[in-house]
């Protein structure tokens, strides 16, 4: 925390933010509705919230609920989920920047779509292995690592840069912060509780699979509906989904110059 405070105190504002502030000091920008009501009407806000909701929901299920479920309900050795998540997080130091680099090459939408589809496909086979004590601990840990990287860390790698690019320069900080925190609060706060209730009601691990699929579907739909935001001009005042034609023209022009 001390390092984070020091870093933020010595970190300059982004050039885009300073440019917008300087421009408004010289000549105030055209009137723009920055109220909460306008935010809730913004398509970009709800798409960003959906992307965050899917990733955070999967994170709460796998990193919080599933680890406890294996130990407390299925009586697994607590080292199995703990070590698996630790190893997976260490691997994230490679997979997260790799996916970020890849999204700079192919765009944000395609990796989001592929990761969410992969999480949906892998949910049942990975969970069926994870909850089965007949498998060797190494196999169970590998299954946790695979679903964790696809359903959580992979999406996290894309989340922050994509959400920042989805909002215009006038509202970027506020709308990104609210969509990120609101989506995470609801998904992580209520997801494990609901999973516990459903698992107790059914006496089965199937609700975990169903919720993983549901969260991934929310992320998938949001990714399918969002505009491509890679290489978007961050000085644009409008949110990305509110100016699709302009962004498409700019992106096409940039691609042709390449």
PDB file of C-alpha atoms in Angstrom:
ATOM      1  CA  UNK A   1       0.000   0.000   0.000  1.00  0.00           C
ATOM      2  CA  UNK A   2       2.894   2.376   0.786  1.00  0.00           C
ATOM      3  CA  UNK A   3       4.403   1.651  -2.628  1.00  0.00           C
ATOM      4  CA  UNK A   4       1.024   2.194  -4.325  1.00  0.00           C
ATOM      5  CA  UNK A   5       0.592   5.584  -2.601  1.00  0.00           C
ATOM      6  CA  UNK A   6       4.123   6.631  -3.552  1.00  0.00           C
ATOM      7  CA  UNK A   7       3.557   5.514  -7.145  1.00  0.00           C
ATOM      8  CA  UNK A   8       0.296   7.425  -7.503  1.00  0.00           C
ATOM      9  CA  UNK A   9       1.747  10.595  -5.963  1.00  0.00           C
ATOM     10  CA  UNK A  10       4.608  10.547  -8.463  1.00  0.00           C
ATOM     11  CA  UNK A  11       2.624   9.419 -11.499  1.00  0.00           C
ATOM     12  CA  UNK A  12       1.712  12.154 -13.963  1.00  0.00           C
ATOM     13  CA  UNK A  13      -1.775  12.445 -15.372  1.00  0.00           C
ATOM     14  CA  UNK A  14      -2.238  10.960 -18.829  1.00  0.00           C
ATOM     15  CA  UNK A  15      -1.526  13.303 -21.769  1.00  0.00           C
ATOM     16  CA  UNK A  16      -5.140  12.869 -22.925  1.00  0.00           C
ATOM     17  CA  UNK A  17      -6.512  14.021 -19.560  1.00  0.00           C
ATOM     18  CA  UNK A  18      -4.198  17.057 -19.472  1.00  0.00           C
ATOM     19  CA  UNK A  19      -5.064  17.921 -23.080  1.00  0.00           C
ATOM     20  CA  UNK A  20      -8.804  17.881 -22.336  1.00  0.00           C
ATOM     21  CA  UNK A  21      -8.346  20.016 -19.222  1.00  0.00           C
ATOM     22  CA  UNK A  22      -6.173  22.545 -21.073  1.00  0.00           C
ATOM     23  CA  UNK A  23      -8.666  22.749 -23.923  1.00  0.00           C
ATOM     24  CA  UNK A  24     -11.543  23.438 -21.541  1.00  0.00           C
ATOM     25  CA  UNK A  25      -9.520  26.083 -19.725  1.00  0.00           C
ATOM     26  CA  UNK A  26      -9.036  27.983 -22.971  1.00  0.00           C
ATOM     27  CA  UNK A  27     -12.466  27.287 -24.475  1.00  0.00           C
ATOM     28  CA  UNK A  28     -15.072  25.351 -22.471  1.00  0.00           C
ATOM     29  CA  UNK A  29     -16.308  22.222 -24.232  1.00  0.00           C
ATOM     30  CA  UNK A  30     -19.764  22.002 -25.672  1.00  0.00           C
ATOM     31  CA  UNK A  31     -22.409  21.196 -23.125  1.00  0.00           C
ATOM     32  CA  UNK A  32     -22.410  17.503 -22.352  1.00  0.00           C
ATOM     33  CA  UNK A  33     -24.593  15.643 -19.927  1.00  0.00           C
ATOM     34  CA  UNK A  34     -22.333  14.042 -17.325  1.00  0.00           C
ATOM     35  CA  UNK A  35     -25.071  13.152 -14.849  1.00  0.00           C
ATOM     36  CA  UNK A  36     -25.752   9.702 -13.446  1.00  0.00           C
ATOM     37  CA  UNK A  37     -28.895   9.563 -15.549  1.00  0.00           C
ATOM     38  CA  UNK A  38     -26.868  10.029 -18.723  1.00  0.00           C
ATOM     39  CA  UNK A  39     -24.432   7.380 -17.560  1.00  0.00           C
ATOM     40  CA  UNK A  40     -27.218   4.849 -17.041  1.00  0.00           C
ATOM     41  CA  UNK A  41     -28.460   5.593 -20.558  1.00  0.00           C
ATOM     42  CA  UNK A  42     -25.021   4.980 -22.026  1.00  0.00           C
ATOM     43  CA  UNK A  43     -24.710   1.725 -23.940  1.00  0.00           C
ATOM     44  CA  UNK A  44     -20.962   1.717 -23.290  1.00  0.00           C
ATOM     45  CA  UNK A  45     -21.563   1.814 -19.538  1.00  0.00           C
ATOM     46  CA  UNK A  46     -23.742  -1.291 -19.576  1.00  0.00           C
ATOM     47  CA  UNK A  47     -21.432  -3.168 -21.944  1.00  0.00           C
ATOM     48  CA  UNK A  48     -18.425  -2.400 -19.738  1.00  0.00           C
ATOM     49  CA  UNK A  49     -20.416  -3.444 -16.664  1.00  0.00           C
ATOM     50  CA  UNK A  50     -21.318  -6.718 -18.402  1.00  0.00           C
ATOM     51  CA  UNK A  51     -17.678  -7.428 -19.243  1.00  0.00           C
ATOM     52  CA  UNK A  52     -16.677  -6.770 -15.655  1.00  0.00           C
ATOM     53  CA  UNK A  53     -19.632  -8.699 -14.244  1.00  0.00           C
ATOM     54  CA  UNK A  54     -18.687 -11.834 -16.184  1.00  0.00           C
ATOM     55  CA  UNK A  55     -15.027 -11.757 -15.182  1.00  0.00           C
ATOM     56  CA  UNK A  56     -15.661 -10.842 -11.534  1.00  0.00           C
ATOM     57  CA  UNK A  57     -18.420 -13.434 -11.204  1.00  0.00           C
ATOM     58  CA  UNK A  58     -16.134 -16.201 -12.414  1.00  0.00           C
ATOM     59  CA  UNK A  59     -13.404 -14.933 -10.110  1.00  0.00           C
ATOM     60  CA  UNK A  60     -15.660 -15.064  -7.057  1.00  0.00           C
ATOM     61  CA  UNK A  61     -16.842 -18.565  -7.901  1.00  0.00           C
ATOM     62  CA  UNK A  62     -13.444 -20.095  -8.620  1.00  0.00           C
ATOM     63  CA  UNK A  63     -11.125 -18.241  -6.260  1.00  0.00           C
ATOM     64  CA  UNK A  64     -13.530 -17.936  -3.330  1.00  0.00           C
ATOM     65  CA  UNK A  65     -16.429 -20.374  -3.417  1.00  0.00           C
ATOM     66  CA  UNK A  66     -14.931 -23.359  -5.247  1.00  0.00           C
ATOM     67  CA  UNK A  67     -11.822 -23.427  -3.057  1.00  0.00           C
ATOM     68  CA  UNK A  68     -13.953 -23.470   0.093  1.00  0.00           C
ATOM     69  CA  UNK A  69     -16.438 -25.959  -1.373  1.00  0.00           C
ATOM     70  CA  UNK A  70     -13.699 -28.475  -2.139  1.00  0.00           C
ATOM     71  CA  UNK A  71     -12.286 -28.296   1.386  1.00  0.00           C
ATOM     72  CA  UNK A  72     -15.386 -27.818   3.554  1.00  0.00           C
ATOM     73  CA  UNK A  73     -17.987 -29.823   1.633  1.00  0.00           C
ATOM     74  CA  UNK A  74     -16.033 -32.415  -0.338  1.00  0.00           C
ATOM     75  CA  UNK A  75     -13.285 -32.706   2.315  1.00  0.00           C
ATOM     76  CA  UNK A  76     -10.347 -32.290  -0.055  1.00  0.00           C
ATOM     77  CA  UNK A  77      -6.882 -31.527   1.250  1.00  0.00           C
ATOM     78  CA  UNK A  78      -6.832 -27.732   1.520  1.00  0.00           C
ATOM     79  CA  UNK A  79      -3.446 -27.640  -0.203  1.00  0.00           C
ATOM     80  CA  UNK A  80      -5.022 -28.736  -3.510  1.00  0.00           C
ATOM     81  CA  UNK A  81      -7.105 -25.617  -4.315  1.00  0.00           C
ATOM     82  CA  UNK A  82      -4.707 -23.282  -2.511  1.00  0.00           C
ATOM     83  CA  UNK A  83      -1.606 -24.484  -4.363  1.00  0.00           C
ATOM     84  CA  UNK A  84      -3.469 -24.649  -7.675  1.00  0.00           C
ATOM     85  CA  UNK A  85      -4.614 -21.022  -7.412  1.00  0.00           C
ATOM     86  CA  UNK A  86      -1.138 -19.949  -6.345  1.00  0.00           C
ATOM     87  CA  UNK A  87       0.481 -21.663  -9.324  1.00  0.00           C
ATOM     88  CA  UNK A  88      -2.196 -20.285 -11.636  1.00  0.00           C
ATOM     89  CA  UNK A  89      -1.580 -16.755 -10.364  1.00  0.00           C
ATOM     90  CA  UNK A  90       2.156 -17.129 -10.956  1.00  0.00           C
ATOM     91  CA  UNK A  91       1.426 -18.302 -14.509  1.00  0.00           C
ATOM     92  CA  UNK A  92      -0.700 -15.179 -14.840  1.00  0.00           C
ATOM     93  CA  UNK A  93       2.499 -13.133 -14.838  1.00  0.00           C
ATOM     94  CA  UNK A  94       3.052 -14.655 -18.296  1.00  0.00           C
ATOM     95  CA  UNK A  95      -0.468 -15.124 -19.636  1.00  0.00           C
ATOM     96  CA  UNK A  96      -1.799 -11.678 -18.666  1.00  0.00           C
ATOM     97  CA  UNK A  97       0.811  -9.605 -20.560  1.00  0.00           C
ATOM     98  CA  UNK A  98       0.741 -12.117 -23.415  1.00  0.00           C
ATOM     99  CA  UNK A  99      -3.015 -11.686 -23.870  1.00  0.00           C
ATOM    100  CA  UNK A 100      -2.659  -7.920 -23.534  1.00  0.00           C
ATOM    101  CA  UNK A 101      -0.047  -7.938 -26.296  1.00  0.00           C
ATOM    102  CA  UNK A 102      -2.232 -10.201 -28.433  1.00  0.00           C
ATOM    103  CA  UNK A 103      -5.213  -7.869 -28.064  1.00  0.00           C
ATOM    104  CA  UNK A 104      -3.026  -5.024 -29.334  1.00  0.00           C
ATOM    105  CA  UNK A 105      -2.520  -7.071 -32.491  1.00  0.00           C
ATOM    106  CA  UNK A 106      -5.962  -8.557 -33.186  1.00  0.00           C
ATOM    107  CA  UNK A 107      -8.275  -6.227 -31.287  1.00  0.00           C
ATOM    108  CA  UNK A 108     -10.157  -6.456 -27.988  1.00  0.00           C
ATOM    109  CA  UNK A 109     -13.388  -8.143 -29.097  1.00  0.00           C
ATOM    110  CA  UNK A 110     -11.972 -11.359 -30.561  1.00  0.00           C
ATOM    111  CA  UNK A 111      -9.952 -12.444 -27.475  1.00  0.00           C
ATOM    112  CA  UNK A 112     -12.922 -11.570 -25.249  1.00  0.00           C
ATOM    113  CA  UNK A 113     -15.243 -13.666 -27.394  1.00  0.00           C
ATOM    114  CA  UNK A 114     -12.869 -16.643 -27.617  1.00  0.00           C
ATOM    115  CA  UNK A 115     -12.085 -16.640 -23.889  1.00  0.00           C
ATOM    116  CA  UNK A 116     -15.750 -16.539 -22.881  1.00  0.00           C
ATOM    117  CA  UNK A 117     -16.646 -19.304 -25.341  1.00  0.00           C
ATOM    118  CA  UNK A 118     -13.737 -21.374 -24.016  1.00  0.00           C
ATOM    119  CA  UNK A 119     -14.893 -20.833 -20.428  1.00  0.00           C
ATOM    120  CA  UNK A 120     -18.404 -22.009 -21.357  1.00  0.00           C
ATOM    121  CA  UNK A 121     -17.072 -25.111 -23.104  1.00  0.00           C
ATOM    122  CA  UNK A 122     -14.597 -25.963 -20.326  1.00  0.00           C
ATOM    123  CA  UNK A 123     -16.937 -25.331 -17.378  1.00  0.00           C
ATOM    124  CA  UNK A 124     -18.463 -28.829 -17.171  1.00  0.00           C
ATOM    125  CA  UNK A 125     -15.438 -31.014 -18.059  1.00  0.00           C
ATOM    126  CA  UNK A 126     -13.088 -29.069 -15.768  1.00  0.00           C
ATOM    127  CA  UNK A 127     -15.534 -29.004 -12.826  1.00  0.00           C
ATOM    128  CA  UNK A 128     -16.340 -32.692 -13.247  1.00  0.00           C
ATOM    129  CA  UNK A 129     -12.636 -33.458 -12.829  1.00  0.00           C
ATOM    130  CA  UNK A 130     -12.097 -30.967 -10.009  1.00  0.00           C
ATOM    131  CA  UNK A 131     -14.808 -32.441  -7.755  1.00  0.00           C
ATOM    132  CA  UNK A 132     -13.851 -36.084  -8.412  1.00  0.00           C
ATOM    133  CA  UNK A 133     -11.486 -37.534  -5.802  1.00  0.00           C
ATOM    134  CA  UNK A 134     -10.695 -40.481  -8.027  1.00  0.00           C
ATOM    135  CA  UNK A 135      -8.361 -38.273 -10.045  1.00  0.00           C
ATOM    136  CA  UNK A 136      -4.807 -37.637  -8.915  1.00  0.00           C
ATOM    137  CA  UNK A 137      -4.253 -34.323  -7.083  1.00  0.00           C
ATOM    138  CA  UNK A 138      -2.052 -33.131  -9.936  1.00  0.00           C
ATOM    139  CA  UNK A 139      -4.868 -33.632 -12.453  1.00  0.00           C
ATOM    140  CA  UNK A 140      -7.338 -31.797 -10.220  1.00  0.00           C
ATOM    141  CA  UNK A 141      -4.906 -28.918  -9.743  1.00  0.00           C
ATOM    142  CA  UNK A 142      -4.282 -28.735 -13.496  1.00  0.00           C
ATOM    143  CA  UNK A 143      -8.028 -28.495 -14.116  1.00  0.00           C
ATOM    144  CA  UNK A 144      -8.319 -25.626 -11.611  1.00  0.00           C
ATOM    145  CA  UNK A 145      -5.399 -23.850 -13.295  1.00  0.00           C
ATOM    146  CA  UNK A 146      -6.953 -24.233 -16.763  1.00  0.00           C
ATOM    147  CA  UNK A 147     -10.427 -22.939 -15.855  1.00  0.00           C
ATOM    148  CA  UNK A 148      -8.924 -20.162 -13.713  1.00  0.00           C
ATOM    149  CA  UNK A 149      -6.750 -18.882 -16.546  1.00  0.00           C
ATOM    150  CA  UNK A 150      -9.489 -18.997 -19.156  1.00  0.00           C
ATOM    151  CA  UNK A 151     -12.442 -17.785 -17.096  1.00  0.00           C
ATOM    152  CA  UNK A 152     -10.691 -15.301 -14.790  1.00  0.00           C
ATOM    153  CA  UNK A 153      -7.112 -14.263 -15.556  1.00  0.00           C
ATOM    154  CA  UNK A 154      -7.522 -14.179 -19.327  1.00  0.00           C
ATOM    155  CA  UNK A 155     -10.503 -11.849 -19.064  1.00  0.00           C
ATOM    156  CA  UNK A 156      -8.718  -9.757 -16.441  1.00  0.00           C
ATOM    157  CA  UNK A 157      -5.853  -9.239 -18.898  1.00  0.00           C
ATOM    158  CA  UNK A 158      -8.250  -7.527 -21.308  1.00  0.00           C
ATOM    159  CA  UNK A 159     -10.506  -5.802 -18.818  1.00  0.00           C
ATOM    160  CA  UNK A 160      -8.749  -2.616 -17.769  1.00  0.00           C
ATOM    161  CA  UNK A 161      -7.464  -1.447 -21.142  1.00  0.00           C
ATOM    162  CA  UNK A 162     -10.734  -2.327 -22.890  1.00  0.00           C
ATOM    163  CA  UNK A 163     -12.918  -0.541 -20.340  1.00  0.00           C
ATOM    164  CA  UNK A 164     -10.715   2.557 -20.494  1.00  0.00           C
ATOM    165  CA  UNK A 165     -11.031   2.666 -24.287  1.00  0.00           C
ATOM    166  CA  UNK A 166     -14.808   2.277 -24.206  1.00  0.00           C
ATOM    167  CA  UNK A 167     -15.384   5.643 -22.546  1.00  0.00           C
ATOM    168  CA  UNK A 168     -14.860   9.157 -23.827  1.00  0.00           C
ATOM    169  CA  UNK A 169     -12.362  11.593 -22.356  1.00  0.00           C
ATOM    170  CA  UNK A 170     -15.020  13.619 -20.510  1.00  0.00           C
ATOM    171  CA  UNK A 171     -16.378  10.696 -18.480  1.00  0.00           C
ATOM    172  CA  UNK A 172     -13.672   8.038 -18.615  1.00  0.00           C
ATOM    173  CA  UNK A 173     -12.632   7.961 -14.977  1.00  0.00           C
ATOM    174  CA  UNK A 174     -16.107   8.182 -13.456  1.00  0.00           C
ATOM    175  CA  UNK A 175     -17.881   5.745 -15.745  1.00  0.00           C
ATOM    176  CA  UNK A 176     -15.062   3.231 -15.811  1.00  0.00           C
ATOM    177  CA  UNK A 177     -14.744   3.287 -12.014  1.00  0.00           C
ATOM    178  CA  UNK A 178     -18.480   2.886 -11.420  1.00  0.00           C
ATOM    179  CA  UNK A 179     -18.958   0.132 -14.011  1.00  0.00           C
ATOM    180  CA  UNK A 180     -15.902  -1.731 -12.743  1.00  0.00           C
ATOM    181  CA  UNK A 181     -16.740  -1.492  -9.058  1.00  0.00           C
ATOM    182  CA  UNK A 182     -20.504  -1.954  -9.388  1.00  0.00           C
ATOM    183  CA  UNK A 183     -20.115  -5.039 -11.580  1.00  0.00           C
ATOM    184  CA  UNK A 184     -17.487  -6.501  -9.268  1.00  0.00           C
ATOM    185  CA  UNK A 185     -19.426  -5.697  -6.100  1.00  0.00           C
ATOM    186  CA  UNK A 186     -22.605  -7.422  -7.241  1.00  0.00           C
ATOM    187  CA  UNK A 187     -20.950 -10.426  -8.879  1.00  0.00           C
ATOM    188  CA  UNK A 188     -18.337 -11.146  -6.215  1.00  0.00           C
ATOM    189  CA  UNK A 189     -20.544 -10.143  -3.294  1.00  0.00           C
ATOM    190  CA  UNK A 190     -23.625 -12.175  -4.131  1.00  0.00           C
ATOM    191  CA  UNK A 191     -22.251 -14.890  -6.447  1.00  0.00           C
ATOM    192  CA  UNK A 192     -20.601 -17.135  -3.823  1.00  0.00           C
ATOM    193  CA  UNK A 193     -23.598 -16.714  -1.505  1.00  0.00           C
ATOM    194  CA  UNK A 194     -26.021 -17.799  -4.219  1.00  0.00           C
ATOM    195  CA  UNK A 195     -23.738 -20.665  -5.229  1.00  0.00           C
ATOM    196  CA  UNK A 196     -23.726 -21.901  -1.630  1.00  0.00           C
ATOM    197  CA  UNK A 197     -27.505 -21.701  -1.421  1.00  0.00           C
ATOM    198  CA  UNK A 198     -28.010 -23.543  -4.707  1.00  0.00           C
ATOM    199  CA  UNK A 199     -25.450 -26.233  -3.886  1.00  0.00           C
ATOM    200  CA  UNK A 200     -27.104 -26.844  -0.521  1.00  0.00           C
ATOM    201  CA  UNK A 201     -30.553 -27.007  -2.120  1.00  0.00           C
ATOM    202  CA  UNK A 202     -29.494 -29.468  -4.811  1.00  0.00           C
ATOM    203  CA  UNK A 203     -26.799 -31.350  -2.906  1.00  0.00           C
ATOM    204  CA  UNK A 204     -24.696 -31.119  -6.050  1.00  0.00           C
ATOM    205  CA  UNK A 205     -21.883 -29.124  -7.666  1.00  0.00           C
ATOM    206  CA  UNK A 206     -23.970 -28.484 -10.798  1.00  0.00           C
ATOM    207  CA  UNK A 207     -24.946 -24.937  -9.718  1.00  0.00           C
ATOM    208  CA  UNK A 208     -21.271 -23.958  -9.924  1.00  0.00           C
ATOM    209  CA  UNK A 209     -21.186 -25.025 -13.563  1.00  0.00           C
ATOM    210  CA  UNK A 210     -24.462 -23.253 -14.305  1.00  0.00           C
ATOM    211  CA  UNK A 211     -23.253 -20.010 -12.729  1.00  0.00           C
ATOM    212  CA  UNK A 212     -19.894 -20.167 -14.525  1.00  0.00           C
ATOM    213  CA  UNK A 213     -21.733 -20.587 -17.815  1.00  0.00           C
ATOM    214  CA  UNK A 214     -24.155 -17.767 -16.953  1.00  0.00           C
ATOM    215  CA  UNK A 215     -21.375 -15.339 -16.042  1.00  0.00           C
ATOM    216  CA  UNK A 216     -19.416 -16.251 -19.176  1.00  0.00           C
ATOM    217  CA  UNK A 217     -22.538 -15.782 -21.309  1.00  0.00           C
ATOM    218  CA  UNK A 218     -22.969 -12.276 -19.905  1.00  0.00           C
ATOM    219  CA  UNK A 219     -19.371 -11.511 -20.824  1.00  0.00           C
ATOM    220  CA  UNK A 220     -19.805 -13.079 -24.253  1.00  0.00           C
ATOM    221  CA  UNK A 221     -22.948 -11.105 -25.098  1.00  0.00           C
ATOM    222  CA  UNK A 222     -21.277  -7.892 -23.934  1.00  0.00           C
ATOM    223  CA  UNK A 223     -18.224  -8.634 -26.101  1.00  0.00           C
ATOM    224  CA  UNK A 224     -20.402  -9.395 -29.136  1.00  0.00           C
ATOM    225  CA  UNK A 225     -22.316  -6.126 -28.749  1.00  0.00           C
ATOM    226  CA  UNK A 226     -19.354  -3.867 -28.015  1.00  0.00           C
ATOM    227  CA  UNK A 227     -17.584  -1.961 -30.786  1.00  0.00           C
ATOM    228  CA  UNK A 228     -13.938  -2.659 -31.491  1.00  0.00           C
ATOM    229  CA  UNK A 229     -11.991  -0.108 -29.432  1.00  0.00           C
ATOM    230  CA  UNK A 230      -8.387  -0.965 -30.200  1.00  0.00           C
ATOM    231  CA  UNK A 231      -6.473   2.120 -31.425  1.00  0.00           C
ATOM    232  CA  UNK A 232      -9.424   4.340 -30.558  1.00  0.00           C
ATOM    233  CA  UNK A 233      -8.615   8.038 -30.261  1.00  0.00           C
ATOM    234  CA  UNK A 234      -8.728   8.495 -26.481  1.00  0.00           C
ATOM    235  CA  UNK A 235      -9.248  12.245 -26.820  1.00  0.00           C
ATOM    236  CA  UNK A 236     -12.731  11.673 -28.265  1.00  0.00           C
ATOM    237  CA  UNK A 237     -15.346  13.013 -25.866  1.00  0.00           C
ATOM    238  CA  UNK A 238     -18.049  10.455 -26.736  1.00  0.00           C
ATOM    239  CA  UNK A 239     -18.244   6.918 -25.400  1.00  0.00           C
ATOM    240  CA  UNK A 240     -17.301   4.297 -27.990  1.00  0.00           C
ATOM    241  CA  UNK A 241     -20.740   2.699 -28.370  1.00  0.00           C
ATOM    242  CA  UNK A 242     -22.375   6.113 -28.776  1.00  0.00           C
ATOM    243  CA  UNK A 243     -20.231   6.999 -31.786  1.00  0.00           C
ATOM    244  CA  UNK A 244     -19.872   3.696 -33.684  1.00  0.00           C
ATOM    245  CA  UNK A 245     -19.818   5.198 -37.158  1.00  0.00           C
ATOM    246  CA  UNK A 246     -17.103   7.690 -36.327  1.00  0.00           C
ATOM    247  CA  UNK A 247     -14.989   5.048 -34.655  1.00  0.00           C
ATOM    248  CA  UNK A 248     -15.443   2.613 -37.537  1.00  0.00           C
ATOM    249  CA  UNK A 249     -14.321   5.242 -40.057  1.00  0.00           C
ATOM    250  CA  UNK A 250     -11.307   6.199 -37.924  1.00  0.00           C
ATOM    251  CA  UNK A 251     -10.344   2.576 -37.391  1.00  0.00           C
ATOM    252  CA  UNK A 252     -10.686   1.821 -41.093  1.00  0.00           C
ATOM    253  CA  UNK A 253      -8.547   4.807 -41.994  1.00  0.00           C
ATOM    254  CA  UNK A 254      -5.876   3.766 -39.496  1.00  0.00           C
ATOM    255  CA  UNK A 255      -5.876   0.204 -40.822  1.00  0.00           C
ATOM    256  CA  UNK A 256      -5.500   1.414 -44.420  1.00  0.00           C
ATOM    257  CA  UNK A 257      -2.511   3.561 -43.441  1.00  0.00           C
ATOM    258  CA  UNK A 258      -0.906   0.505 -41.907  1.00  0.00           C
TER     259      UNK A 258
END
